[in-house]
Short mmCIF file of C-alpha atoms and ligand atoms in Angstrom, two decimals:
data_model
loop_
_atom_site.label_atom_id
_atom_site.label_comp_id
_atom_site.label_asym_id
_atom_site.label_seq_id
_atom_site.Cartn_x
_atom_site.Cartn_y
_atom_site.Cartn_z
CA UNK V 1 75.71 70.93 68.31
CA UNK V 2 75.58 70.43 64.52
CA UNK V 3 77.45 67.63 62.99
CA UNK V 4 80.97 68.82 61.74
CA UNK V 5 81.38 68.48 57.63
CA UNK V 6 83.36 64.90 57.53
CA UNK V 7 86.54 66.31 56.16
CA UNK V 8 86.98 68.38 59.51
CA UNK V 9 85.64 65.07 61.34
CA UNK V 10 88.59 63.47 59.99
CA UNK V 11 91.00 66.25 60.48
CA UNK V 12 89.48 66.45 63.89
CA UNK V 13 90.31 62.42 64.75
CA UNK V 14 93.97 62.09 62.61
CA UNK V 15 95.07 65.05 64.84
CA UNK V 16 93.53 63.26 67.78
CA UNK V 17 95.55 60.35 67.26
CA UNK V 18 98.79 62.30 66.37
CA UNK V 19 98.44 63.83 70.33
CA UNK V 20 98.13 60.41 71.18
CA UNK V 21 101.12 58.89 69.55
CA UNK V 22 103.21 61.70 70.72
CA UNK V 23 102.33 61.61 74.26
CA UNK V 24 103.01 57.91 73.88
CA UNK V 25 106.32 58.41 72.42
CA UNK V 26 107.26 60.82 75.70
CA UNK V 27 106.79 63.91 73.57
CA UNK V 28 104.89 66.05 75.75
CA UNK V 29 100.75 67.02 76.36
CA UNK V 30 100.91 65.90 72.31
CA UNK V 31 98.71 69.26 71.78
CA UNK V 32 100.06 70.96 69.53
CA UNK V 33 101.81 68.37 67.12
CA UNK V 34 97.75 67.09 67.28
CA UNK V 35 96.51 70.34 66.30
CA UNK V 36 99.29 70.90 63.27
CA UNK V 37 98.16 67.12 61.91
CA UNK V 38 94.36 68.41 62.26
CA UNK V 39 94.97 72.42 60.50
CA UNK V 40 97.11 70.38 57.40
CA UNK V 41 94.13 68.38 56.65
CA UNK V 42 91.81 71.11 57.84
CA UNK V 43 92.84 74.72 57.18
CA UNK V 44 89.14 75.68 58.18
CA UNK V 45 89.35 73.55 60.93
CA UNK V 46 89.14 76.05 63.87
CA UNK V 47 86.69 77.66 62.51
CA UNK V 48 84.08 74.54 62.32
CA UNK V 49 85.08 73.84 65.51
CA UNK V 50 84.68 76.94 67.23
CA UNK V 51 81.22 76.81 65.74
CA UNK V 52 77.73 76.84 67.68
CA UNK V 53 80.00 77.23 71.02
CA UNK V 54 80.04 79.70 73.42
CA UNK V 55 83.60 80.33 73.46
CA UNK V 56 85.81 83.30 75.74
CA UNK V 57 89.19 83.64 74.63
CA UNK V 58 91.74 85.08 77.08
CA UNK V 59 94.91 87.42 76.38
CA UNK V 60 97.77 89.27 78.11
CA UNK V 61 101.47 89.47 79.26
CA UNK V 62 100.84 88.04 82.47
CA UNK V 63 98.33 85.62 84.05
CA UNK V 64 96.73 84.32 81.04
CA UNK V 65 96.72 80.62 81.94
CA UNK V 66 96.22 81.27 85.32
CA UNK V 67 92.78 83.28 84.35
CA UNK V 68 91.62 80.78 82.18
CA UNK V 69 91.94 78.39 84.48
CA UNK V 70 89.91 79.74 86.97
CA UNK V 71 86.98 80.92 84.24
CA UNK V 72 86.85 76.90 83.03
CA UNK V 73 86.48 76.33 86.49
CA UNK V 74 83.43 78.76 86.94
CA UNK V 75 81.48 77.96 83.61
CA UNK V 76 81.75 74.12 84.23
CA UNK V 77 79.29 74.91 86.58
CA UNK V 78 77.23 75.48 83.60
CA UNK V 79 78.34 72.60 81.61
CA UNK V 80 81.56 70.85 79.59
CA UNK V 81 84.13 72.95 79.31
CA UNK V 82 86.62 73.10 76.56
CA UNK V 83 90.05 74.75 76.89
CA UNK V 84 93.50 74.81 76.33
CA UNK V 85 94.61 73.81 80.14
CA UNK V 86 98.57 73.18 79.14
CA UNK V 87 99.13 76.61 78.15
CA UNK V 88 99.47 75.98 74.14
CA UNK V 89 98.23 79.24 73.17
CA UNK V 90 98.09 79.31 69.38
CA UNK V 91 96.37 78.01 66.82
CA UNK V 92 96.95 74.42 66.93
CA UNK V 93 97.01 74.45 70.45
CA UNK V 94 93.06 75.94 70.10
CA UNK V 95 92.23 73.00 67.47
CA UNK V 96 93.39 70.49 69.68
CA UNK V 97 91.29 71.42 72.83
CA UNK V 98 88.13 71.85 71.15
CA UNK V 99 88.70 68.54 69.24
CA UNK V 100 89.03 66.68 72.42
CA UNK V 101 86.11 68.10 73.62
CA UNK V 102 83.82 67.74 70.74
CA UNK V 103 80.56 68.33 72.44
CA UNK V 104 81.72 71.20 75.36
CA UNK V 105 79.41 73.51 74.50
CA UNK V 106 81.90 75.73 76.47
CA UNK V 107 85.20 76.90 75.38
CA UNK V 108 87.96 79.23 77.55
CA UNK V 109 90.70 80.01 75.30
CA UNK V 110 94.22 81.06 76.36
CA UNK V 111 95.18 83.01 73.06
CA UNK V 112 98.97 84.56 72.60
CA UNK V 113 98.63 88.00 72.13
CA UNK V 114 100.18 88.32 68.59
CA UNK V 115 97.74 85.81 67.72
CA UNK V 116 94.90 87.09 69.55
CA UNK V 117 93.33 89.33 65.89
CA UNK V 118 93.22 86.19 64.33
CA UNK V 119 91.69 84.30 66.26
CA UNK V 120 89.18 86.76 66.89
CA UNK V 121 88.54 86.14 63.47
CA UNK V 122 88.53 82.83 63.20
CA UNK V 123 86.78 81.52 66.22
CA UNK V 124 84.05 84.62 66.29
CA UNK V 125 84.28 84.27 69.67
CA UNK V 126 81.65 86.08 72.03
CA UNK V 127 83.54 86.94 74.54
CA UNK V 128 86.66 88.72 74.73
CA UNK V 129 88.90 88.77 78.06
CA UNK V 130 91.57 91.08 77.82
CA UNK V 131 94.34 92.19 81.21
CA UNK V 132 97.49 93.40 80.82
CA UNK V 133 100.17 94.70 78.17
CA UNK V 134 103.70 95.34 79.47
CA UNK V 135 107.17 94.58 77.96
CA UNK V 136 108.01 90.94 77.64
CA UNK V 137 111.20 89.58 77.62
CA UNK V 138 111.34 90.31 73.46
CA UNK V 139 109.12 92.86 73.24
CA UNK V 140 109.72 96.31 74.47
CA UNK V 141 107.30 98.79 74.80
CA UNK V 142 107.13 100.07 71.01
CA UNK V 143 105.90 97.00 69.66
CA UNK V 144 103.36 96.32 72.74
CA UNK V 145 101.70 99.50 71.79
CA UNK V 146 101.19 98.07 67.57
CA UNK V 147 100.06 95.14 69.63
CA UNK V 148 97.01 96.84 71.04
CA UNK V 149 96.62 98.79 67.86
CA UNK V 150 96.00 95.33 66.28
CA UNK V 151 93.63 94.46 69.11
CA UNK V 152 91.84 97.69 68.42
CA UNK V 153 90.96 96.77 64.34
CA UNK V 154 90.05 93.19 65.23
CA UNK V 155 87.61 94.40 67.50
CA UNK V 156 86.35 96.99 65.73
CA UNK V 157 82.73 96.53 64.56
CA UNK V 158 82.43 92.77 65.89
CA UNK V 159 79.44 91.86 67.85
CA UNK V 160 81.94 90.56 70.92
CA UNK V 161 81.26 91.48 74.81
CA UNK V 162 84.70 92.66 75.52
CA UNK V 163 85.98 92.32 79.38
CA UNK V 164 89.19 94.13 80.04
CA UNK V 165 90.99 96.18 82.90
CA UNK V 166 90.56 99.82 83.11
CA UNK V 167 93.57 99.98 84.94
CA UNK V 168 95.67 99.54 82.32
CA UNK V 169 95.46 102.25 80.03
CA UNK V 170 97.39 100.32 77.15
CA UNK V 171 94.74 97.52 77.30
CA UNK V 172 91.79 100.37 77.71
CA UNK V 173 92.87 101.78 74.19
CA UNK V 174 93.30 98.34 72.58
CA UNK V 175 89.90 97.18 73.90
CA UNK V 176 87.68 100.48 73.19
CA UNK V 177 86.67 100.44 69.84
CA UNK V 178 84.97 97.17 70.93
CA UNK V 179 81.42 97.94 71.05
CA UNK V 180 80.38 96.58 74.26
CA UNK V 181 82.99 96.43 77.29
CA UNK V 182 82.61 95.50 80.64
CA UNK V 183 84.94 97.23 82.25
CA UNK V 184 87.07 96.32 85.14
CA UNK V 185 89.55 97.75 87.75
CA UNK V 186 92.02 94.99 88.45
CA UNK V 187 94.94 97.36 89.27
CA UNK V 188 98.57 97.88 87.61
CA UNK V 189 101.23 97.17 89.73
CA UNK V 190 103.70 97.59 86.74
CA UNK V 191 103.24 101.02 85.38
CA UNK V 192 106.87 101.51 83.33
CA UNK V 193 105.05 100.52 80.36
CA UNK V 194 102.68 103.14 80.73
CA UNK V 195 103.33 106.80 80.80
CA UNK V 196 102.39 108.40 77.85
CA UNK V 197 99.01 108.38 76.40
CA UNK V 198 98.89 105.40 73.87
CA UNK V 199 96.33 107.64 71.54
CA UNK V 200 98.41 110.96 71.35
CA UNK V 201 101.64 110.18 72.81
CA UNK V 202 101.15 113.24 75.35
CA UNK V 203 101.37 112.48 79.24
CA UNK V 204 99.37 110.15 81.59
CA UNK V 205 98.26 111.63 84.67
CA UNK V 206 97.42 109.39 87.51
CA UNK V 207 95.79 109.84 90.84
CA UNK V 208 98.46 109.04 93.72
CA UNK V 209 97.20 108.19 97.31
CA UNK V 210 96.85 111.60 98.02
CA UNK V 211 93.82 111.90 95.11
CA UNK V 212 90.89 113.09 96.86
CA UNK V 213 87.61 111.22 95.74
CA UNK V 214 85.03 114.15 93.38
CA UNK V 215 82.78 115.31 96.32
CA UNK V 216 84.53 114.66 99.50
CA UNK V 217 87.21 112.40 100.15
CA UNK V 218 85.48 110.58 103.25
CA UNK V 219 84.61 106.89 101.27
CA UNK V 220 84.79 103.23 101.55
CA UNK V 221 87.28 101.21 100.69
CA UNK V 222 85.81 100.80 96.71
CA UNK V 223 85.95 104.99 96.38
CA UNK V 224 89.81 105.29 97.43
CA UNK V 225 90.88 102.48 95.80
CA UNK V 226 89.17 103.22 92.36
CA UNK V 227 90.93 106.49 92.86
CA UNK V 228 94.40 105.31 93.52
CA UNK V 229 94.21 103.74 90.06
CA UNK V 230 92.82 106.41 88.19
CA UNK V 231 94.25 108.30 85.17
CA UNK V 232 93.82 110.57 82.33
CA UNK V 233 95.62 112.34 79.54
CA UNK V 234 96.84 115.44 79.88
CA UNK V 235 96.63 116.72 76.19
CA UNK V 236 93.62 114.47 75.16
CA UNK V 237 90.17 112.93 75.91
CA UNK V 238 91.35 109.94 76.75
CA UNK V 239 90.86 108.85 80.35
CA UNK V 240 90.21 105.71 82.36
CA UNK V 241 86.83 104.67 82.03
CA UNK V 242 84.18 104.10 84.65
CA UNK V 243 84.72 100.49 86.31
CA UNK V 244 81.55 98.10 87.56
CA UNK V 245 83.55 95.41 88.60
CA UNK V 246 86.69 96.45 91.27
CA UNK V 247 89.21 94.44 92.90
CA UNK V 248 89.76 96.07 96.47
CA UNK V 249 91.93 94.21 98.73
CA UNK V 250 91.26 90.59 99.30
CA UNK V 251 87.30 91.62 97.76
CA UNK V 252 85.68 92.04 94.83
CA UNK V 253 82.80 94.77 94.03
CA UNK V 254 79.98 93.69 92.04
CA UNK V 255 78.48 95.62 89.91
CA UNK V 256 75.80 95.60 92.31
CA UNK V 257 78.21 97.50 94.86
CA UNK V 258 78.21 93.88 97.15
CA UNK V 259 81.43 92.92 98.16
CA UNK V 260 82.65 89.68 98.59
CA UNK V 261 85.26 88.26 100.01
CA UNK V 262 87.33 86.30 97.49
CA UNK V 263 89.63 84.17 100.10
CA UNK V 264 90.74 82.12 97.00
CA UNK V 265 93.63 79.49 97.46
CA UNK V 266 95.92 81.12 94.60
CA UNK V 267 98.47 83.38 96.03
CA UNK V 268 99.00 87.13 95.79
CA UNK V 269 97.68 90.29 94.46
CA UNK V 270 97.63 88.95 90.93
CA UNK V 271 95.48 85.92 91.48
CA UNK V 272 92.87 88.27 93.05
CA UNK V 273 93.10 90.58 89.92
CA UNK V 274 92.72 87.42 87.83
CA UNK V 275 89.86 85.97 90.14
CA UNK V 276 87.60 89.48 89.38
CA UNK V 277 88.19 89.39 85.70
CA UNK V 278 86.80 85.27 85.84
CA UNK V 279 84.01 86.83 87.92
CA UNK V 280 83.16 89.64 85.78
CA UNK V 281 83.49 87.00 82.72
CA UNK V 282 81.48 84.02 83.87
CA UNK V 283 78.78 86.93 84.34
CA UNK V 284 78.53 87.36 80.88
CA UNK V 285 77.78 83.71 80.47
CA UNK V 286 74.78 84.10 83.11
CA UNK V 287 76.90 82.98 85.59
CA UNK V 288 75.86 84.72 89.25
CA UNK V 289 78.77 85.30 91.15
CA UNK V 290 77.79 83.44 93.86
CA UNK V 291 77.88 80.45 92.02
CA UNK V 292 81.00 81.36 90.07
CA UNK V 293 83.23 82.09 93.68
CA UNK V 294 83.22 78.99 95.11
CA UNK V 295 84.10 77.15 91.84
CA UNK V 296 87.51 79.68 91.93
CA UNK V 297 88.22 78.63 95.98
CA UNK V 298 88.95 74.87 94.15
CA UNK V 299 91.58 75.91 91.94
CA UNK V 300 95.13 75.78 93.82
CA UNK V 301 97.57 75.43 91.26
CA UNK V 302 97.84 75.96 87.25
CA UNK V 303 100.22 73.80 84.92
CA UNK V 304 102.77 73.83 88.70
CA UNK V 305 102.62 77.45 89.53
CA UNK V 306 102.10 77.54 93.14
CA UNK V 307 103.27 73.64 94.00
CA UNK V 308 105.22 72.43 96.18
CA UNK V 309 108.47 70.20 95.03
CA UNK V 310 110.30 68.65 97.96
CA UNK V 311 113.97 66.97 98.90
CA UNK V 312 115.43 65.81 101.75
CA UNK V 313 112.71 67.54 103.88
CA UNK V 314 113.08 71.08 101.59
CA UNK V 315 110.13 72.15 100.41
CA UNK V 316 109.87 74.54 97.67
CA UNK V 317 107.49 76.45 96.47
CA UNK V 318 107.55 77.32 92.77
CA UNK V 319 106.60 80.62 91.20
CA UNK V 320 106.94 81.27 87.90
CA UNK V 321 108.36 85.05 86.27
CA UNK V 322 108.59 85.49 82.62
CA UNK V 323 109.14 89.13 82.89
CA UNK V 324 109.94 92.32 84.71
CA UNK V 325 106.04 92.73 85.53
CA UNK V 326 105.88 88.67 86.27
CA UNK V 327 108.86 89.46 88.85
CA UNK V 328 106.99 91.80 90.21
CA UNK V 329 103.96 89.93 90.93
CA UNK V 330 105.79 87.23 92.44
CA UNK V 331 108.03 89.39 95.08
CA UNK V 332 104.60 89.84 96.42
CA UNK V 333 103.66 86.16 96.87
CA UNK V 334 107.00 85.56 98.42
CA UNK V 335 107.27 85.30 102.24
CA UNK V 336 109.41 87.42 103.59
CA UNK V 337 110.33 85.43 106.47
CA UNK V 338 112.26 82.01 104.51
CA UNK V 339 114.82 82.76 101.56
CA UNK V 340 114.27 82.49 98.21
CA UNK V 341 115.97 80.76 95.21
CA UNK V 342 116.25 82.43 91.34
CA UNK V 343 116.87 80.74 88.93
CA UNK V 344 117.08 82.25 85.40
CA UNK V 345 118.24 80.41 81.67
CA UNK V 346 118.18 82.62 78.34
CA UNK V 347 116.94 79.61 75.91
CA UNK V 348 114.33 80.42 73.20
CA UNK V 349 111.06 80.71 75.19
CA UNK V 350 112.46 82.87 77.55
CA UNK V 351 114.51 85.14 74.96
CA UNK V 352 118.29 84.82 74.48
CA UNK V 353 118.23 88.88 75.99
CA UNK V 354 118.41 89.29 79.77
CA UNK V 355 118.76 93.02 79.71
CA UNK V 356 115.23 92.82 80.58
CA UNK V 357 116.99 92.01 84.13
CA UNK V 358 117.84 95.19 84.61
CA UNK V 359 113.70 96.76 84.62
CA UNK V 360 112.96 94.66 87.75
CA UNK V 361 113.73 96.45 91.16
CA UNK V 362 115.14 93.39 93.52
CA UNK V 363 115.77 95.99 96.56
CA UNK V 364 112.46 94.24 98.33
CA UNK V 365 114.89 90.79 98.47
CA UNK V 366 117.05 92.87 100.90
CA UNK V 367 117.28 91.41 104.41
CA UNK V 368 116.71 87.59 103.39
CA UNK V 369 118.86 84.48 102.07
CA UNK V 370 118.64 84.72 98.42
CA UNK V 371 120.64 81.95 96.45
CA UNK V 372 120.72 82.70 92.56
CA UNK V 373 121.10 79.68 89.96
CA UNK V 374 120.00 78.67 86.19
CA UNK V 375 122.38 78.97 83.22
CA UNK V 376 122.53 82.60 83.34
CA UNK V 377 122.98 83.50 87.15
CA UNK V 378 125.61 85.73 86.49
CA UNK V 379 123.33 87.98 84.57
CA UNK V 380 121.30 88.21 87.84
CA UNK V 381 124.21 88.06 89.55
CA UNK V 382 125.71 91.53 88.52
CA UNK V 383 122.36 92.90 88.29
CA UNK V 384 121.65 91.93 92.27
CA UNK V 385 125.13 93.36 92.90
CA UNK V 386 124.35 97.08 91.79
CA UNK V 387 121.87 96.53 93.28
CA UNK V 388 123.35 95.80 96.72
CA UNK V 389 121.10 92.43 97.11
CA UNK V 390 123.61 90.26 99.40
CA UNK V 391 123.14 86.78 97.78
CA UNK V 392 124.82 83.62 97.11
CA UNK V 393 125.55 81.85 93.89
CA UNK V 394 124.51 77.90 93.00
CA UNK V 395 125.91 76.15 90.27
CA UNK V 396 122.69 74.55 89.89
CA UNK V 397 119.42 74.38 91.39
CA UNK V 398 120.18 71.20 93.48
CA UNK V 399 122.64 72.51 95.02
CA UNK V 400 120.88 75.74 96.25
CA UNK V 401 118.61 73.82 97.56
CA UNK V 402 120.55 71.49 99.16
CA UNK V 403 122.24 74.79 100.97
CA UNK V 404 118.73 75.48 102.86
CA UNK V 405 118.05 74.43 106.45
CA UNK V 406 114.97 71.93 106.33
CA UNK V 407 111.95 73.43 105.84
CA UNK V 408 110.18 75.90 103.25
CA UNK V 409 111.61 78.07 100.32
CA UNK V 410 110.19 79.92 98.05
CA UNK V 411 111.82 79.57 94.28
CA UNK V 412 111.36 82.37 91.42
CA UNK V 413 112.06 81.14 88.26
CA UNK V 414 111.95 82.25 84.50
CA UNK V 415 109.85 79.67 81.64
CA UNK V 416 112.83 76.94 81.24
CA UNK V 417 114.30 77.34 84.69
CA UNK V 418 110.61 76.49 85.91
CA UNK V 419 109.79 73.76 83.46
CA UNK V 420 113.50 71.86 84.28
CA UNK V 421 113.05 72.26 88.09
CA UNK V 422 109.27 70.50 87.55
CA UNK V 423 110.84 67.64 85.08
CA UNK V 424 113.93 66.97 87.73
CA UNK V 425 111.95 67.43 90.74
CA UNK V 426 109.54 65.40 89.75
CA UNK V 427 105.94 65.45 90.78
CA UNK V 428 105.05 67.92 92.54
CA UNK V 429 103.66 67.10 96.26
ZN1 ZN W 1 96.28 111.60 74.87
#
């Protein structure tokens, strides 16, 4: 790599210091204070540092840090690695990993998705990975859709390899005026954000299980399953592309047409989607996939998703839902055969709104304990009521826990909910 210009060396080695001193002084992973110190010296600073690398940055509603994750842990088969492991997904947090790995000639970036046109900019990053778009817990679906329409002018005439799923038609229109795409079918399991045709407004058709596959209807797995996600507009031209790369089942089809069986440690439907998109990804970094799989197997949990917290021979497992989509996602991790603990709080991160609450259908927690706890249980509370969800309330998560039998639970929570169970619980086992 080229020597950075000494002004961003120093802005590059105060900020450096700054994540030092604060993770000294017990104020967290010290990345983004670092990164602030290093852009007031710097303004240009991302840029020089984003230089002469081979950088993929990584956006969506859902499964963000989880994917880049797993596509640092396929491309440091090539090499150093740079990336934002701690989930600090804007600017500063993307100055501070590439300053503390100087030399990577690597970097996966986790990039929030209001940010994400920027630091297209910025970085002139190669590669593009783009997922999902569904309502958060601020944003409804209005301002998802002038999300992707920003998407759509920052990738507009760039020379970027874009990799996004087809199965989401919101991300399909923000990612298509990109002029090369590798497109993927990861599924959608979360469609109420995705009706009506995000070019025209007019209404998305898509192919139920009934769809019967252009020239027969007799096919392998790939065939159906392609089909089941397809859709189209009824008043326009715009339709679901063709995919190379599919998710089907616990496999992935290669562009090639080989499948492979991804038997990755991550749990659930999601983590497979996510494990195709690193696949498809480290591809475009002349990665083979069957160097790039076995690199995924290691990865078992991201920033404590998926760990295990124990007490008093409870163990729970910890799954974290940000939103009605996130919910969704985890109710199919959960194990249907031990009860489950929610736990939801309404501070900033997580939005001081829970009507959000209400989008999530919690009929699938019928017919098991559930316990409900966090600083705004009675939001869930009422909401589990209509929806007759027999559960049981905890004044905190302690105690819900301490109302188990020995043995395993599983534990949904929202952003601070998670992040206070980690910090009580300790570390995780
Ligand atoms: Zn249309």
């Amino acid at each position: 790599m080229t020597q950075l210009p000494l002004r961003a060396q120093l802005a590059s080695a105060l900020g450096r210091t700054a994540a030092t001193l604060s993770r000294a002084t017990g104020r967290g992973d010290g990345s983004v204070i670092g990164g602030r110190v290093g852009l007031a010296l710097e303004p240009d600073l991302l840029r020089k540092l984003a230089q002469d690398r081979k950088l993929a940055l990584v956006s969506a509603t859902n499964g963000k840090t989880t994917t880049t994750r797993l596509i640092t842990s396929a491309l440091q088969e090539l090499g150093e690695v740079a990336t934002n492991a701690f989930g600090a997904n804007m600017p500063a947090g993307h100055v501070s990993a590439l300053s503390s790995a100087k030399d990577a000639p690597y970097g996966v970036l986790e990039v929030d998705e209001k940010y994400l046109p920027e630091v297209i900019d910025t970085t002139g990053a190669g590669v593009i990975v783009l997922m999902n778009l569904s309502r958060d817990q601020m944003d409804r679906a209005g301002e998802i859709w002038l999300l992707a329409q920003k998407w759509r002018r920052a990738l507009a005439g760039k020379n970027t390899h874009v990799i996004a799923n087809a199965d989401d038609p919101l991300v399909t229109w923000g990612a298509s005026t990109a002029t090369r795409v590798t497109w993927v079918s990861a599924g959608q399991p979360w469609k109420e954000d995705s009706w009506c045709c995000p070019e025209c407004g007019g209404p998305l058709d898509r192919k139920g299980m009934e769809y019967t596959p252009p020239g027969g209807g007799v096919s392998g797995a790939a065939v159906s399953r392609t089909a089941e996600n397809d859709w189209a507009c009824r008043e326009c031209t715009f339709r679901r592309p063709e995919t190379t790369w599919i998710l089907d089942d616990d496999a992935v089809i290669d562009p090639r047409g080989h499948r492979w069986v991804l038997d990755i440690q991550l749990p659930g439907r999601a983590n497979r989607a996510n494990a195709v998109i690193a696949l498809a990804t480290a591809e475009t970094f002349g990665l083979p996939i069957q160097r790039a799989l076995p690199r995924l197997r290691q990865v078992t949990s991201v920033a404590g998703r998926y760990t295990t917290v124990e007490r008093d021979g409870r163990h729970a497992r910890l799954l974290l839902a940000k939103n009605p989509a996130g919910w969704l996602e985890a109710f199919d991790v959960l194990d249907r055969s031990l009860p489950v603990i929610l736990s939801v709080n309404a501070q900033g991160p997580d939005g001081r709104d829970t009507s959000w609450l209400w989008d999530v259908d919690y009929r699938v927690l019928r017919g098991r304990p559930v316990y409900v706890t966090g600083e705004r249980r009675l939001d869930l509370a009422l909401r589990l009521d209509v929806a007759a969800v027999p559960f049981q309330l905890a004044a905190s998560f302690e105690q819900a826990l301490a109302a188990q039998p020995p043995g395993k639970v599983d534990v949904i929570a929202n952003y601070t909910a998670f992040q206070q169970i980690r910090s009580e619980f300790g570390r995780a086992v």
